[in-house]
Tab-separated table of C-alpha atoms and ligand atoms in Angstrom:
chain	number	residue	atom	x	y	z
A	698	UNK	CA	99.167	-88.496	-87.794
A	699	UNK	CA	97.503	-89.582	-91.015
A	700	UNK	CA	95.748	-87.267	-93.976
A	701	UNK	CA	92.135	-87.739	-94.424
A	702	UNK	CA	91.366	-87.615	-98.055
A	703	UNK	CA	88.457	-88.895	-100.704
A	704	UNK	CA	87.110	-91.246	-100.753
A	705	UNK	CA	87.554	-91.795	-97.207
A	706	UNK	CA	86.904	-88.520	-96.197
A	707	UNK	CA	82.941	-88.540	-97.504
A	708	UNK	CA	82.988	-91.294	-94.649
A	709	UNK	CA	83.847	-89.094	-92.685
A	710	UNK	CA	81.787	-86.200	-93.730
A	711	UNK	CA	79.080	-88.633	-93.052
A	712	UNK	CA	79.871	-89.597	-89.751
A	713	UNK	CA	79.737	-86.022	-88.542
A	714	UNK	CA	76.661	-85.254	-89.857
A	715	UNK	CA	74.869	-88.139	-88.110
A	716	UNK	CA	76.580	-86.915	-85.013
A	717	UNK	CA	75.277	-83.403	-85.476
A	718	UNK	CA	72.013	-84.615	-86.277
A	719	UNK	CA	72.046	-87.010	-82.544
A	720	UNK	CA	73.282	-83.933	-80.940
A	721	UNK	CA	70.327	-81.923	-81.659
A	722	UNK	CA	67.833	-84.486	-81.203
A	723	UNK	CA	69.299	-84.482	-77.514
A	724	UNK	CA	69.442	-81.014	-77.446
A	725	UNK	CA	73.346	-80.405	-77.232
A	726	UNK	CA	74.746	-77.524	-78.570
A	727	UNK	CA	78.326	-77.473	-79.813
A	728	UNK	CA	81.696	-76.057	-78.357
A	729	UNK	CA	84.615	-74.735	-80.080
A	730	UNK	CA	87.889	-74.501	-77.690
A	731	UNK	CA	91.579	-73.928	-78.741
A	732	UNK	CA	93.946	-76.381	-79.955
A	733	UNK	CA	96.292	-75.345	-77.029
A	734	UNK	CA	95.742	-74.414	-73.358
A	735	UNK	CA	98.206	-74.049	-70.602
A	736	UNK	CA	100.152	-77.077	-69.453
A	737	UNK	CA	99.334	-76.647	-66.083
A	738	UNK	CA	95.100	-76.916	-66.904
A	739	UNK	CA	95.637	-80.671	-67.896
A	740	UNK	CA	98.304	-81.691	-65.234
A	741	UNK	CA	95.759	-80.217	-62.636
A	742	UNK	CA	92.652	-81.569	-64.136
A	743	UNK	CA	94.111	-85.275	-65.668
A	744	UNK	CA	95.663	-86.011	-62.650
A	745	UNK	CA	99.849	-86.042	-62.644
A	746	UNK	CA	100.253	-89.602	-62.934
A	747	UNK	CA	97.875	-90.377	-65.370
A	748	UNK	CA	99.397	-92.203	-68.636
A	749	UNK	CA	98.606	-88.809	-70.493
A	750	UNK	CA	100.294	-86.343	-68.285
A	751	UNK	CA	103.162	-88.897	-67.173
A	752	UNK	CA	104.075	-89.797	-70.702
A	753	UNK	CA	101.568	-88.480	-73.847
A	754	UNK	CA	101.731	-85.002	-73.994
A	755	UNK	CA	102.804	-82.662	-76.867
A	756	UNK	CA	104.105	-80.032	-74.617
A	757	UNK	CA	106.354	-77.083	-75.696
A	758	UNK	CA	107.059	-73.171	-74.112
A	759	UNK	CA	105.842	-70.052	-76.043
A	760	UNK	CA	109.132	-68.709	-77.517
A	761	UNK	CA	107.283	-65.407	-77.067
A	762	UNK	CA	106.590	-65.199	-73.214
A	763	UNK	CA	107.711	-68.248	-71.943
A	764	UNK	CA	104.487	-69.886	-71.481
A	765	UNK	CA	104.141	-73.272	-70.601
A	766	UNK	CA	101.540	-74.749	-73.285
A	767	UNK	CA	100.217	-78.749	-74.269
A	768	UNK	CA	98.276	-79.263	-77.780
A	769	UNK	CA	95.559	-80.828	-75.709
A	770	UNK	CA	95.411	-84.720	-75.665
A	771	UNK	CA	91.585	-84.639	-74.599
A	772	UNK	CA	88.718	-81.621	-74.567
A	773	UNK	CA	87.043	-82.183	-70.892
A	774	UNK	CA	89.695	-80.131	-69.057
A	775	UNK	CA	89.305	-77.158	-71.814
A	776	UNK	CA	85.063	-77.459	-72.429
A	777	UNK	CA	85.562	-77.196	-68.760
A	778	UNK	CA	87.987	-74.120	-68.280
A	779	UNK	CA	86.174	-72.274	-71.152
A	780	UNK	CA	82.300	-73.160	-69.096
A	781	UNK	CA	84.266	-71.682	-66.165
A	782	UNK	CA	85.626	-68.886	-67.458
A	783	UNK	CA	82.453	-67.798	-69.428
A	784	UNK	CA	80.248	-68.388	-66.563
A	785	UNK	CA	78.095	-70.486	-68.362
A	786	UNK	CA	76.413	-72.420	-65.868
A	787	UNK	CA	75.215	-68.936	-64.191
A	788	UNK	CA	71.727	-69.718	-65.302
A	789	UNK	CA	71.859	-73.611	-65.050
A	790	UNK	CA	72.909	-76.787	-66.382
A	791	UNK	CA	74.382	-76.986	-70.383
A	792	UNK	CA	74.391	-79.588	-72.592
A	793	UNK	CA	77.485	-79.375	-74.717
A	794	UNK	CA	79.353	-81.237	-77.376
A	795	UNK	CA	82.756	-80.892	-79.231
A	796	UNK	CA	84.120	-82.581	-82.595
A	797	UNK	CA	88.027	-82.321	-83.083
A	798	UNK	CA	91.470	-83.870	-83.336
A	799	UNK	CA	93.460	-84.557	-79.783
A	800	UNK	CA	97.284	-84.870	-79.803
A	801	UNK	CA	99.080	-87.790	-77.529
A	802	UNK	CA	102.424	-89.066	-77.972
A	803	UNK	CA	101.788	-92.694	-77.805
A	804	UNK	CA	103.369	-95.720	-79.973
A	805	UNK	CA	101.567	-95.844	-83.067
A	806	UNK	CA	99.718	-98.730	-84.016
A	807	UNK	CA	95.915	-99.895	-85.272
A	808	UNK	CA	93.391	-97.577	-83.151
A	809	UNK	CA	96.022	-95.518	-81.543
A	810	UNK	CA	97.253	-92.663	-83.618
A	811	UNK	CA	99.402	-89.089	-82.303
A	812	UNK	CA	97.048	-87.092	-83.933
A	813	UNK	CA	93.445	-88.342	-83.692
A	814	UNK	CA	89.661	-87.039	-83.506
A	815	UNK	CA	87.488	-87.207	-80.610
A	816	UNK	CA	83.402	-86.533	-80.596
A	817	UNK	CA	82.152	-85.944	-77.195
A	818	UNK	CA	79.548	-84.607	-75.297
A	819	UNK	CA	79.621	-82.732	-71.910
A	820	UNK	CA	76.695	-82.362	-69.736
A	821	UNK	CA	77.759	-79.852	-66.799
A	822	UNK	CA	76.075	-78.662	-63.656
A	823	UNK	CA	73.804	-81.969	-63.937
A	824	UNK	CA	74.152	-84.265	-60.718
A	825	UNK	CA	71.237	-86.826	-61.233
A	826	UNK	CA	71.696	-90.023	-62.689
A	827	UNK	CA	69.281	-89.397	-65.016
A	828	UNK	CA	71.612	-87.353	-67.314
A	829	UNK	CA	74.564	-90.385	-66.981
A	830	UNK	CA	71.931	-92.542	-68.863
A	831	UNK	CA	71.327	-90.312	-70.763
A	832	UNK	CA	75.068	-89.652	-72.267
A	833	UNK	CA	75.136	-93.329	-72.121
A	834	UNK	CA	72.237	-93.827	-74.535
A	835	UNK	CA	73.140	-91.166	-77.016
A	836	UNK	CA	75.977	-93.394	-78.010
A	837	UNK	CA	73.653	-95.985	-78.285
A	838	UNK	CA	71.498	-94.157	-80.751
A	839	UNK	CA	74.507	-93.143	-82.609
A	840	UNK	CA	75.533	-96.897	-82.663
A	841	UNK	CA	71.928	-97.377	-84.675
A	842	UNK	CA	71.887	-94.331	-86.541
A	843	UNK	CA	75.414	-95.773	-88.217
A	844	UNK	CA	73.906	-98.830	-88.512
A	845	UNK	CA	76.436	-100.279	-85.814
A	846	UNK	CA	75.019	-103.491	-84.316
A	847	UNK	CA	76.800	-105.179	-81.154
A	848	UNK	CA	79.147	-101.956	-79.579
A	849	UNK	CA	78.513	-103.559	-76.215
A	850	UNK	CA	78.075	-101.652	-73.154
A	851	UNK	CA	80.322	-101.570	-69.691
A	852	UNK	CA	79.801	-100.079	-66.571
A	853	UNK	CA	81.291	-99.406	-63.058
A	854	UNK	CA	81.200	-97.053	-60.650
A	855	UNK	CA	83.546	-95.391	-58.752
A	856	UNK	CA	81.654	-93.858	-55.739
A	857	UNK	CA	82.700	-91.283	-53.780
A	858	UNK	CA	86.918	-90.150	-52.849
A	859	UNK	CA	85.779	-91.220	-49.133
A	860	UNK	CA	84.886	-94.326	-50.719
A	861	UNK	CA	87.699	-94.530	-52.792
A	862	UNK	CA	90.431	-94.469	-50.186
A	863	UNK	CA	89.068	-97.102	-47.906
A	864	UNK	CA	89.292	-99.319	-50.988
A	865	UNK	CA	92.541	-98.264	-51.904
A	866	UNK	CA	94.204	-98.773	-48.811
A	867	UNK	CA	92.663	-102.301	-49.130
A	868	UNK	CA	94.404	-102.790	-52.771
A	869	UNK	CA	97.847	-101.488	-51.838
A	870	UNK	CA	97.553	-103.971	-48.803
A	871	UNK	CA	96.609	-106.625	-51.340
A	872	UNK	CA	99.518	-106.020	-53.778
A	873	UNK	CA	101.809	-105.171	-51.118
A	874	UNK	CA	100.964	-108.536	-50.157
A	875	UNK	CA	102.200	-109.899	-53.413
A	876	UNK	CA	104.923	-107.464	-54.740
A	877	UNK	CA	107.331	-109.613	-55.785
A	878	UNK	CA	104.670	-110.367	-58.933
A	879	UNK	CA	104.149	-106.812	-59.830
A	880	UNK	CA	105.987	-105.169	-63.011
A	881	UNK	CA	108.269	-102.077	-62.938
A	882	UNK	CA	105.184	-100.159	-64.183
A	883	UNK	CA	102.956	-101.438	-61.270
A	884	UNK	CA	105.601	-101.097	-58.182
A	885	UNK	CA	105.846	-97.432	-59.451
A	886	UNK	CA	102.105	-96.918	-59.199
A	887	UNK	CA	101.700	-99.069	-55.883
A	888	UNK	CA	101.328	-95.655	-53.565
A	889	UNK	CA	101.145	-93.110	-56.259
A	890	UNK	CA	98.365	-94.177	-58.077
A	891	UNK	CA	97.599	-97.832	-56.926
A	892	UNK	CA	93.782	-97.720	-58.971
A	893	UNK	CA	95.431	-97.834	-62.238
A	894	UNK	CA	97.017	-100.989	-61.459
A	895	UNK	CA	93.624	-102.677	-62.417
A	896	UNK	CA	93.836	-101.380	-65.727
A	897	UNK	CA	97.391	-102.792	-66.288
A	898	UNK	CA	97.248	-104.791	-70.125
A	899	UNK	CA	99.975	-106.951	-68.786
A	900	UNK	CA	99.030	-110.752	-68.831
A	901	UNK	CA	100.679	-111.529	-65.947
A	902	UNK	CA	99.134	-109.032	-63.916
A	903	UNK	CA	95.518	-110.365	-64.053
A	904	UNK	CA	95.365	-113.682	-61.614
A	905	UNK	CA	96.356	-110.982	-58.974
A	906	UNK	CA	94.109	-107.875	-60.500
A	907	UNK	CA	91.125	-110.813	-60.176
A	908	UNK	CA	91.749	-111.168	-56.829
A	909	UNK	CA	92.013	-107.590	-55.860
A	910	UNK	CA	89.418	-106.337	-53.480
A	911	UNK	CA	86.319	-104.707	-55.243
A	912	UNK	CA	85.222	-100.592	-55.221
A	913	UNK	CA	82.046	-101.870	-55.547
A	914	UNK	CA	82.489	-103.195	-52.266
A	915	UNK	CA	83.388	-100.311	-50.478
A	916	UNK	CA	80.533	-98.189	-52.055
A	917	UNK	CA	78.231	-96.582	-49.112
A	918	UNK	CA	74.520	-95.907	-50.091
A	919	UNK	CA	74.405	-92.765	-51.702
A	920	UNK	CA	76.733	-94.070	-54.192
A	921	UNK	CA	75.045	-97.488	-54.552
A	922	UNK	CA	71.498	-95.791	-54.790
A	923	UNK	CA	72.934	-93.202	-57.473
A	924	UNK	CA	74.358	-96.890	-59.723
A	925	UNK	CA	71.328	-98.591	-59.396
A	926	UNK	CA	69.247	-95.170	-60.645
A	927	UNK	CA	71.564	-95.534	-63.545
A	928	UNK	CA	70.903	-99.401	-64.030
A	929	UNK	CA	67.322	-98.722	-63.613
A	930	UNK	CA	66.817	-96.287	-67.137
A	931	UNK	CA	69.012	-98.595	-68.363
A	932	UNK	CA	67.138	-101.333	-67.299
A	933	UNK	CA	63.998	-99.792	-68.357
A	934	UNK	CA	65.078	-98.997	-72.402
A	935	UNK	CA	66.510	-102.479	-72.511
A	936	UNK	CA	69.969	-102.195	-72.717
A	937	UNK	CA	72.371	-104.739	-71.673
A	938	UNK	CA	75.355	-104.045	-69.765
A	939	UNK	CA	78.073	-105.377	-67.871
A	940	UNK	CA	79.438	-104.769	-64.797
A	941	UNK	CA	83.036	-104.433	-65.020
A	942	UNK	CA	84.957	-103.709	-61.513
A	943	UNK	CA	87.597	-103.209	-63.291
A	944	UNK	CA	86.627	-100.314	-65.395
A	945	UNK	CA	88.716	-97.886	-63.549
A	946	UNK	CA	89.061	-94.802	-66.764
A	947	UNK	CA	92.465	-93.105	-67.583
A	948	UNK	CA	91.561	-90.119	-65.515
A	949	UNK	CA	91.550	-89.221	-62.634
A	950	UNK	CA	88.775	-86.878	-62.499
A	951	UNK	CA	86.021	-89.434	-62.653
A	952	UNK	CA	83.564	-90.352	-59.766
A	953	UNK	CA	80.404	-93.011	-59.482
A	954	UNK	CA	79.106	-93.554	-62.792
A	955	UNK	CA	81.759	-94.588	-65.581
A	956	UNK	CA	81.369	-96.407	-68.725
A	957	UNK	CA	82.632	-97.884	-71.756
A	958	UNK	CA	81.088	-98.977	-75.287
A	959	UNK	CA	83.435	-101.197	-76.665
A	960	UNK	CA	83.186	-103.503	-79.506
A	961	UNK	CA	85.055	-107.087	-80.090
A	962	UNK	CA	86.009	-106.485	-83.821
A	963	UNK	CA	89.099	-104.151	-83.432
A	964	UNK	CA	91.131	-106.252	-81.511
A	965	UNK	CA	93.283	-104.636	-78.922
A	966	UNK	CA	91.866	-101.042	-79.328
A	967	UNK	CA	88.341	-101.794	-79.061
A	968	UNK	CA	87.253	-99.539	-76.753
A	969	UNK	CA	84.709	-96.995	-78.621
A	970	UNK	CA	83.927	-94.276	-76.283
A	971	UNK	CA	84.681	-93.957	-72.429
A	972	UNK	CA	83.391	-91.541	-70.181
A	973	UNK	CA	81.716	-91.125	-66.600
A	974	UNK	CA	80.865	-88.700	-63.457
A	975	UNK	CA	83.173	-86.121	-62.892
A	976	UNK	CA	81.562	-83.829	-60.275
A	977	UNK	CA	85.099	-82.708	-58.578
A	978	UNK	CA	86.612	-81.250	-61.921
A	979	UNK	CA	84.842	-77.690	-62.492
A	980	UNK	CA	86.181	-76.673	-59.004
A	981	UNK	CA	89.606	-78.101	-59.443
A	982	UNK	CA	90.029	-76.394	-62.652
A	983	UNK	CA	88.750	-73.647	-60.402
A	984	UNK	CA	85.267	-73.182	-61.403
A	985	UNK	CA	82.224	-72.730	-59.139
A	986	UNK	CA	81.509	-76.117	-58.025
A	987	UNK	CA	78.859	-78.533	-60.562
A	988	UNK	CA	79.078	-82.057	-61.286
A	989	UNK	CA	79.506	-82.992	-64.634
A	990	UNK	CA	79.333	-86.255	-66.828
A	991	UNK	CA	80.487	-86.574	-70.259
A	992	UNK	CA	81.730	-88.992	-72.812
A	993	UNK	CA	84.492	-88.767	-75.108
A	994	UNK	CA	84.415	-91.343	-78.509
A	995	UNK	CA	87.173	-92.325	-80.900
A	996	UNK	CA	86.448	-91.282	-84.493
A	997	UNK	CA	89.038	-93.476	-86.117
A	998	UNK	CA	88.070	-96.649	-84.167
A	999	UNK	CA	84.719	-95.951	-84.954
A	1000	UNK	CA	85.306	-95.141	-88.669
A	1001	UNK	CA	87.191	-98.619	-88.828
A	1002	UNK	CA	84.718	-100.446	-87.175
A	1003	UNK	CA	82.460	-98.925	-90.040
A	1004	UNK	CA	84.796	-99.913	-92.706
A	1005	UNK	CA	85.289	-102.982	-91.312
A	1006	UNK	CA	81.462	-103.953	-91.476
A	1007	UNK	CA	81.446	-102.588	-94.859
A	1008	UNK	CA	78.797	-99.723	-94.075
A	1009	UNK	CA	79.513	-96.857	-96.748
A	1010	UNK	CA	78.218	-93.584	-96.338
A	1011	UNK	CA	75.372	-92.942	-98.921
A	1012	UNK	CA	76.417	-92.032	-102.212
A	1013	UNK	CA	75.169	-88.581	-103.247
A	1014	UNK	CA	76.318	-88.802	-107.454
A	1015	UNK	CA	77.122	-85.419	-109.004
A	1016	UNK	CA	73.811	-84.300	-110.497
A	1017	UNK	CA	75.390	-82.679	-114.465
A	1018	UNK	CA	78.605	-82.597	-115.728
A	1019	UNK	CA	78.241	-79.548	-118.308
A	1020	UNK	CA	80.083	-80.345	-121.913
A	1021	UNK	CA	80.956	-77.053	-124.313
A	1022	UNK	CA	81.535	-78.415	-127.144
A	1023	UNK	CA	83.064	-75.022	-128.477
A	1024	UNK	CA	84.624	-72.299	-126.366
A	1025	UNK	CA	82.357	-69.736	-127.589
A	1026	UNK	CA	79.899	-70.944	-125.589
A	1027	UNK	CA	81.417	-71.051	-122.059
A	1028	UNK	CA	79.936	-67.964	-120.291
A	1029	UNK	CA	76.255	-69.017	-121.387
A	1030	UNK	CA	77.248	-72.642	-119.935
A	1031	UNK	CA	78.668	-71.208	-116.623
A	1032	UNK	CA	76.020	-68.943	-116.105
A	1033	UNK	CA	73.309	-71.583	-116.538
A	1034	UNK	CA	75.942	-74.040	-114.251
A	1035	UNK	CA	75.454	-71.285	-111.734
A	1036	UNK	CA	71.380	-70.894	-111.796
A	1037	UNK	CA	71.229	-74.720	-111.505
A	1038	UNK	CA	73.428	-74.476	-108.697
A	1039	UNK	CA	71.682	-71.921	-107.024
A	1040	UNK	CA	68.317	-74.290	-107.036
A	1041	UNK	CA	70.590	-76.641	-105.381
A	1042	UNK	CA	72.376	-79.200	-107.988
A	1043	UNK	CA	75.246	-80.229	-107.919
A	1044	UNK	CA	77.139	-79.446	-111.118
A	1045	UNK	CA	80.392	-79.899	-112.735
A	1046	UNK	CA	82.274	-77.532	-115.249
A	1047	UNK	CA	83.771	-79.724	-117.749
A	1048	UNK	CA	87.303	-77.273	-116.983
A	1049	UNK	CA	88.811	-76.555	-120.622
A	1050	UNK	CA	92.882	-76.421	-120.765
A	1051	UNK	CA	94.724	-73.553	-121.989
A	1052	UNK	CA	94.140	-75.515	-125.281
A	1053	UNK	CA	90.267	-75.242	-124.917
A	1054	UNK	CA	87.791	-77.509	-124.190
A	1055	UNK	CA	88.719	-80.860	-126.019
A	1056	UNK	CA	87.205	-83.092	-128.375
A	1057	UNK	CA	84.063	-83.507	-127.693
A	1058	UNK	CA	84.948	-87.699	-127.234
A	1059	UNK	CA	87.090	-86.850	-124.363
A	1060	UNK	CA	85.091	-84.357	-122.398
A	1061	UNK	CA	82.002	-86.975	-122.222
A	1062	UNK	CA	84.935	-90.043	-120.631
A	1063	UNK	CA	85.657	-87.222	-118.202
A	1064	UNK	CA	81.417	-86.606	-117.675
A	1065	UNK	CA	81.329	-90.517	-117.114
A	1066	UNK	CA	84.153	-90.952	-115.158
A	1067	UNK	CA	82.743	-88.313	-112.943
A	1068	UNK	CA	79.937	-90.669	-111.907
A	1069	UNK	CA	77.510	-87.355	-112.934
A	1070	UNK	CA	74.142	-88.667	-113.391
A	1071	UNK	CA	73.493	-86.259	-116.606
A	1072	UNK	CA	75.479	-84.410	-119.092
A	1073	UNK	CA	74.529	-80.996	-120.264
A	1074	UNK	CA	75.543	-80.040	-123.497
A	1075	UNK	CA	75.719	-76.880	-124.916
A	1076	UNK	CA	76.236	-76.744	-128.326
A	1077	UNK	CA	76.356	-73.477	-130.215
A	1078	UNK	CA	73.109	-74.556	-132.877
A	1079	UNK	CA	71.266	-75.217	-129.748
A	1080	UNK	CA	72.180	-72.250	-127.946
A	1081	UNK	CA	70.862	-70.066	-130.773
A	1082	UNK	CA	67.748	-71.336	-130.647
A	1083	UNK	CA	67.336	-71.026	-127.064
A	1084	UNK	CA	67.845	-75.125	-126.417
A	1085	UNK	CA	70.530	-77.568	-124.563
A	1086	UNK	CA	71.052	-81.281	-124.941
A	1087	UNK	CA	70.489	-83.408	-121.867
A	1088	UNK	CA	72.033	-87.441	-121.855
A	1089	UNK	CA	71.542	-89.349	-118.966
A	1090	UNK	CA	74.669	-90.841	-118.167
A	1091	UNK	CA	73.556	-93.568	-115.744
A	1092	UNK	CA	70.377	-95.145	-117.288
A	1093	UNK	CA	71.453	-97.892	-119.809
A	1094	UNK	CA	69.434	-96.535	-123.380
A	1095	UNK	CA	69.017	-93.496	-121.905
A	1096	UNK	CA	68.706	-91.134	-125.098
A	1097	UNK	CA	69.767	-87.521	-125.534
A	1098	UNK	CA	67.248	-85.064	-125.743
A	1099	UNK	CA	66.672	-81.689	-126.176
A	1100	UNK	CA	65.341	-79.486	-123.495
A	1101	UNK	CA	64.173	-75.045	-123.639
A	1102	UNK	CA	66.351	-73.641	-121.714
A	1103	UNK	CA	63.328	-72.052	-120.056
A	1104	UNK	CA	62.715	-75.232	-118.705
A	1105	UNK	CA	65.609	-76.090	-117.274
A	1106	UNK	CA	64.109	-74.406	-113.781
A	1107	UNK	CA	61.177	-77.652	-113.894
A	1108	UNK	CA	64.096	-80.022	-114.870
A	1109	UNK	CA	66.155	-79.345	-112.008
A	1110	UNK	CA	63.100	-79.377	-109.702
A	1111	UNK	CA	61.811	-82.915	-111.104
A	1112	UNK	CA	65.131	-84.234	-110.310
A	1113	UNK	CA	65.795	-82.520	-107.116
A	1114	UNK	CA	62.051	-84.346	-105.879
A	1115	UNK	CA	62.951	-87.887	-107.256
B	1492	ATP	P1	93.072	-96.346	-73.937
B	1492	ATP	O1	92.868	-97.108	-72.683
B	1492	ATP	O2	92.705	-97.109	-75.191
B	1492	ATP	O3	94.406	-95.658	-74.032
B	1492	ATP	P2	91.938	-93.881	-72.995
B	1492	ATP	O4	91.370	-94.207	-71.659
B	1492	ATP	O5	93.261	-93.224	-73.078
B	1492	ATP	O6	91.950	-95.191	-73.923
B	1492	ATP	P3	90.122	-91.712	-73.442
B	1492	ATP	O7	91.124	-90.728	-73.066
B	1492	ATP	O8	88.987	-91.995	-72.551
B	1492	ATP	O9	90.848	-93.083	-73.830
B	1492	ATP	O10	89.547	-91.339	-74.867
B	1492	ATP	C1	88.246	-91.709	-75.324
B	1492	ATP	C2	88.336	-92.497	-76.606
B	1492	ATP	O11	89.209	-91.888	-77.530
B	1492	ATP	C3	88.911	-93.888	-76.454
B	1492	ATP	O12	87.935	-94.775	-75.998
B	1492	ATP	C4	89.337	-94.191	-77.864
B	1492	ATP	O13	88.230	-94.590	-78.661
B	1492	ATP	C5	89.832	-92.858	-78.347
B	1492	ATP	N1	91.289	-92.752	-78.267
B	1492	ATP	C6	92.063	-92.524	-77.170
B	1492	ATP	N2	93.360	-92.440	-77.492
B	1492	ATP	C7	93.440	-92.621	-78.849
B	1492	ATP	C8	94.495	-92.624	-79.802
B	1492	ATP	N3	95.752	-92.406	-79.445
B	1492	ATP	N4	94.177	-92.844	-81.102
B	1492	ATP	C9	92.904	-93.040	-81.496
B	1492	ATP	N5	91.863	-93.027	-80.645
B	1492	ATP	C10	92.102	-92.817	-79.345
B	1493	MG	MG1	95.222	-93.911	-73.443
């Protein structure tokens, strides 16, 4: 679990803010759930032997009342509860997104943290493909509103459970078949949860995960026609994809469409954002049935990948750094600190110690240091005749002046335009 601080955290700052910005452009409008829901909500809605319930949850009772509760390691299974038990789809579909930290006891290492921060977007009571490209091509605008070039996309689907279990029978034949090369992890999954096989990391799994029969295979033509819909848009805005049988998704809620962006610089962790169909989940968190697709994204990995292609979030200087070079004249300063504020500066009290203000020397190192673009000083002279001093502090030669304080209003305007 790491602390976010400055610098790093204007990154950050930034990064939500384009997000926000994407989000209304699409027209999704944000959720706020709790931090903690009742165990049993994610081991009915992930699926028991998913990686998350099996192994990565922060779960704990309620010393109060004995309550079973998780801090939640994802946000689907509580956007859903809370669209279920608001009734929110009463009046049709909703186009929803959430920004917020996700808890999963997992080995820490580069991309994988216990504490970490998911954006995401839900788009429930929506069953045409349509709305699967379009989740799929908000990241993509996100991608070039950061300035991210090659996130690459991958895509699979998963048809139908009908669908589903004819191919699974076929897999578990297949690695039955060759069980003597399966690992501890994979001989546990072999009837439980045989899908998740394919998305084994272990080397010496793959020759046989190759040569495992395909989903795609098994897909009838309402699920085909529904994947090639998708393809199509895709098809049609020109982006590239690939089609990875493999992509199989931690969950288990997920049905045809699923995808990944992913990008090649992050090494192991380089998956971006994940997400897919889930059309069975509303009902089996016991909501009226309404399929559902959705995408959940990484902050971290994508704040690395950011650092790592050295794209800094735009630097917005302090506008004034206000020097007093005598006490006496620190409620005229903050009150004219406070009017330039109020037409939108940004403006920093030079803050005096109990020993007062400081030489006048040191208080204009601290206005540099501060990386203000002016300083405002007020000297006591000045004051009484209605005037302040203004020194750029970024211009080289830039001279000090002095300005009415009358017209300080048109100074702060002229600067707010340039
Ligand atoms: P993985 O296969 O890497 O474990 P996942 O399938 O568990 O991923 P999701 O649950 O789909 O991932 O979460 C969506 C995204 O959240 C991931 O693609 C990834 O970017 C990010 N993510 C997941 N777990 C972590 C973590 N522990 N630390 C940081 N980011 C994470
Ligand atoms: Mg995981």
């Amino acid at each position: 679990m790491n602390d976010i601080l400055p610098p790093e955290s204007v990154r950050w700052e930034w990064f939500e803010h384009k997000v926000r910005e994407l989000m209304h452009r699409y027209g999704y409008l944000n959720v706020r759930t709790p931090i903690v829901e009742p165990t049993p909500l994610f081991v009915r809605g992930l699926g028991e032997v998913t990686d998350i319930v099996e192994k990565e949850m922060y779960s704990f009772v309620d010393s109060m009342n004995g309550d079973p509760l998780t801090l939640r390691p994802e946000a689907t299974a509580g956007v859903v509860r809370a669209a279920s038990e608001h009734s929110m789809l009463y009046d049709g579909g909703k186009r929803l997104f959430y920004i917020g930290p996700m808890f999963r006891h997992e080995k820490p290492q580069r991309g994988r943290y216990r504490q970490f921060h998911q954006v995401g977007v839900e788009a429930l009571g929506f069953g045409g493909p349509d709305v699967d490209a379009e989740v799929i091509l908000m990241a993509r605008a996100l991608w070039r509103d950061l300035g991210l070039a090659e996130v690459r996309l991958e895509l699979n689907s998963l048809g139908q459970s009908d669908e589903r279990r004819a191919h699974r029978d076929a897999l578990v034949a297949h690695l039955q078949a060759h069980e003597d090369l399966l690992d501890a992890d994979a001989r546990r999954r072999l009837h439980s949860n045989p899908l998740r096989i394919l998305d084994s990391k272990n080397p010496a799994l793959q020759p046989l995960i190759e040569a495992a029969p395909r989903l795609m295979d098994f897909l009838g033509e309402a699920s085909l026609k529904h994947f090639d819909a998708v393809r199509a848009v895709l098809d049609a805005v020109g982006q590239p994809y690939r089609i990875n049988p493999r992509l199989v998704r931690g969950m288990d809620y997920y049905n045809l469409t699923v995808f990944e962006w992913v990008s090649d610089k992050l090494g192991a962790q380089g998956t971006l954002c994940g997400g897919g169909r889930y059309d069975g989940l509303i009902e089996m968190i016991g909501g009226k049935p309404a399929p559902a697709v959705g995408w959940g994204m990484g902050i971290e990995r994508v704040i690395d990948l950011l650092k790592q292609e050295r794209i800094e979030a735009p630097v917005r200087a302090w506008d004034a750094y206000v020097v007093i070079p005598d006490a006496a004249a620190l409620p005229q300063a903050t009150a004219t600190a406070e009017a330039l504020r109020t037409l939108g500066l940004s403006v920093l009290l030079h803050a005096a110690g109990k020993d007062g203000p400081g030489s006048m020397k040191s208080q204009f190192r601290r206005a540099d240091a501060s990386g203000a673009r002016h300083a405002l000083i007020f000297g006591a002279d000045e004051l009484a005749r209605g005037e302040l001093s203004i020194k750029p502090l970024r211009e080289a030669g830039g001279a000090q002046r002095s300005l009415a304080l009358a017209d300080l209003g048109s100074w702060a305007q002229e600067l707010r335009n340039a």
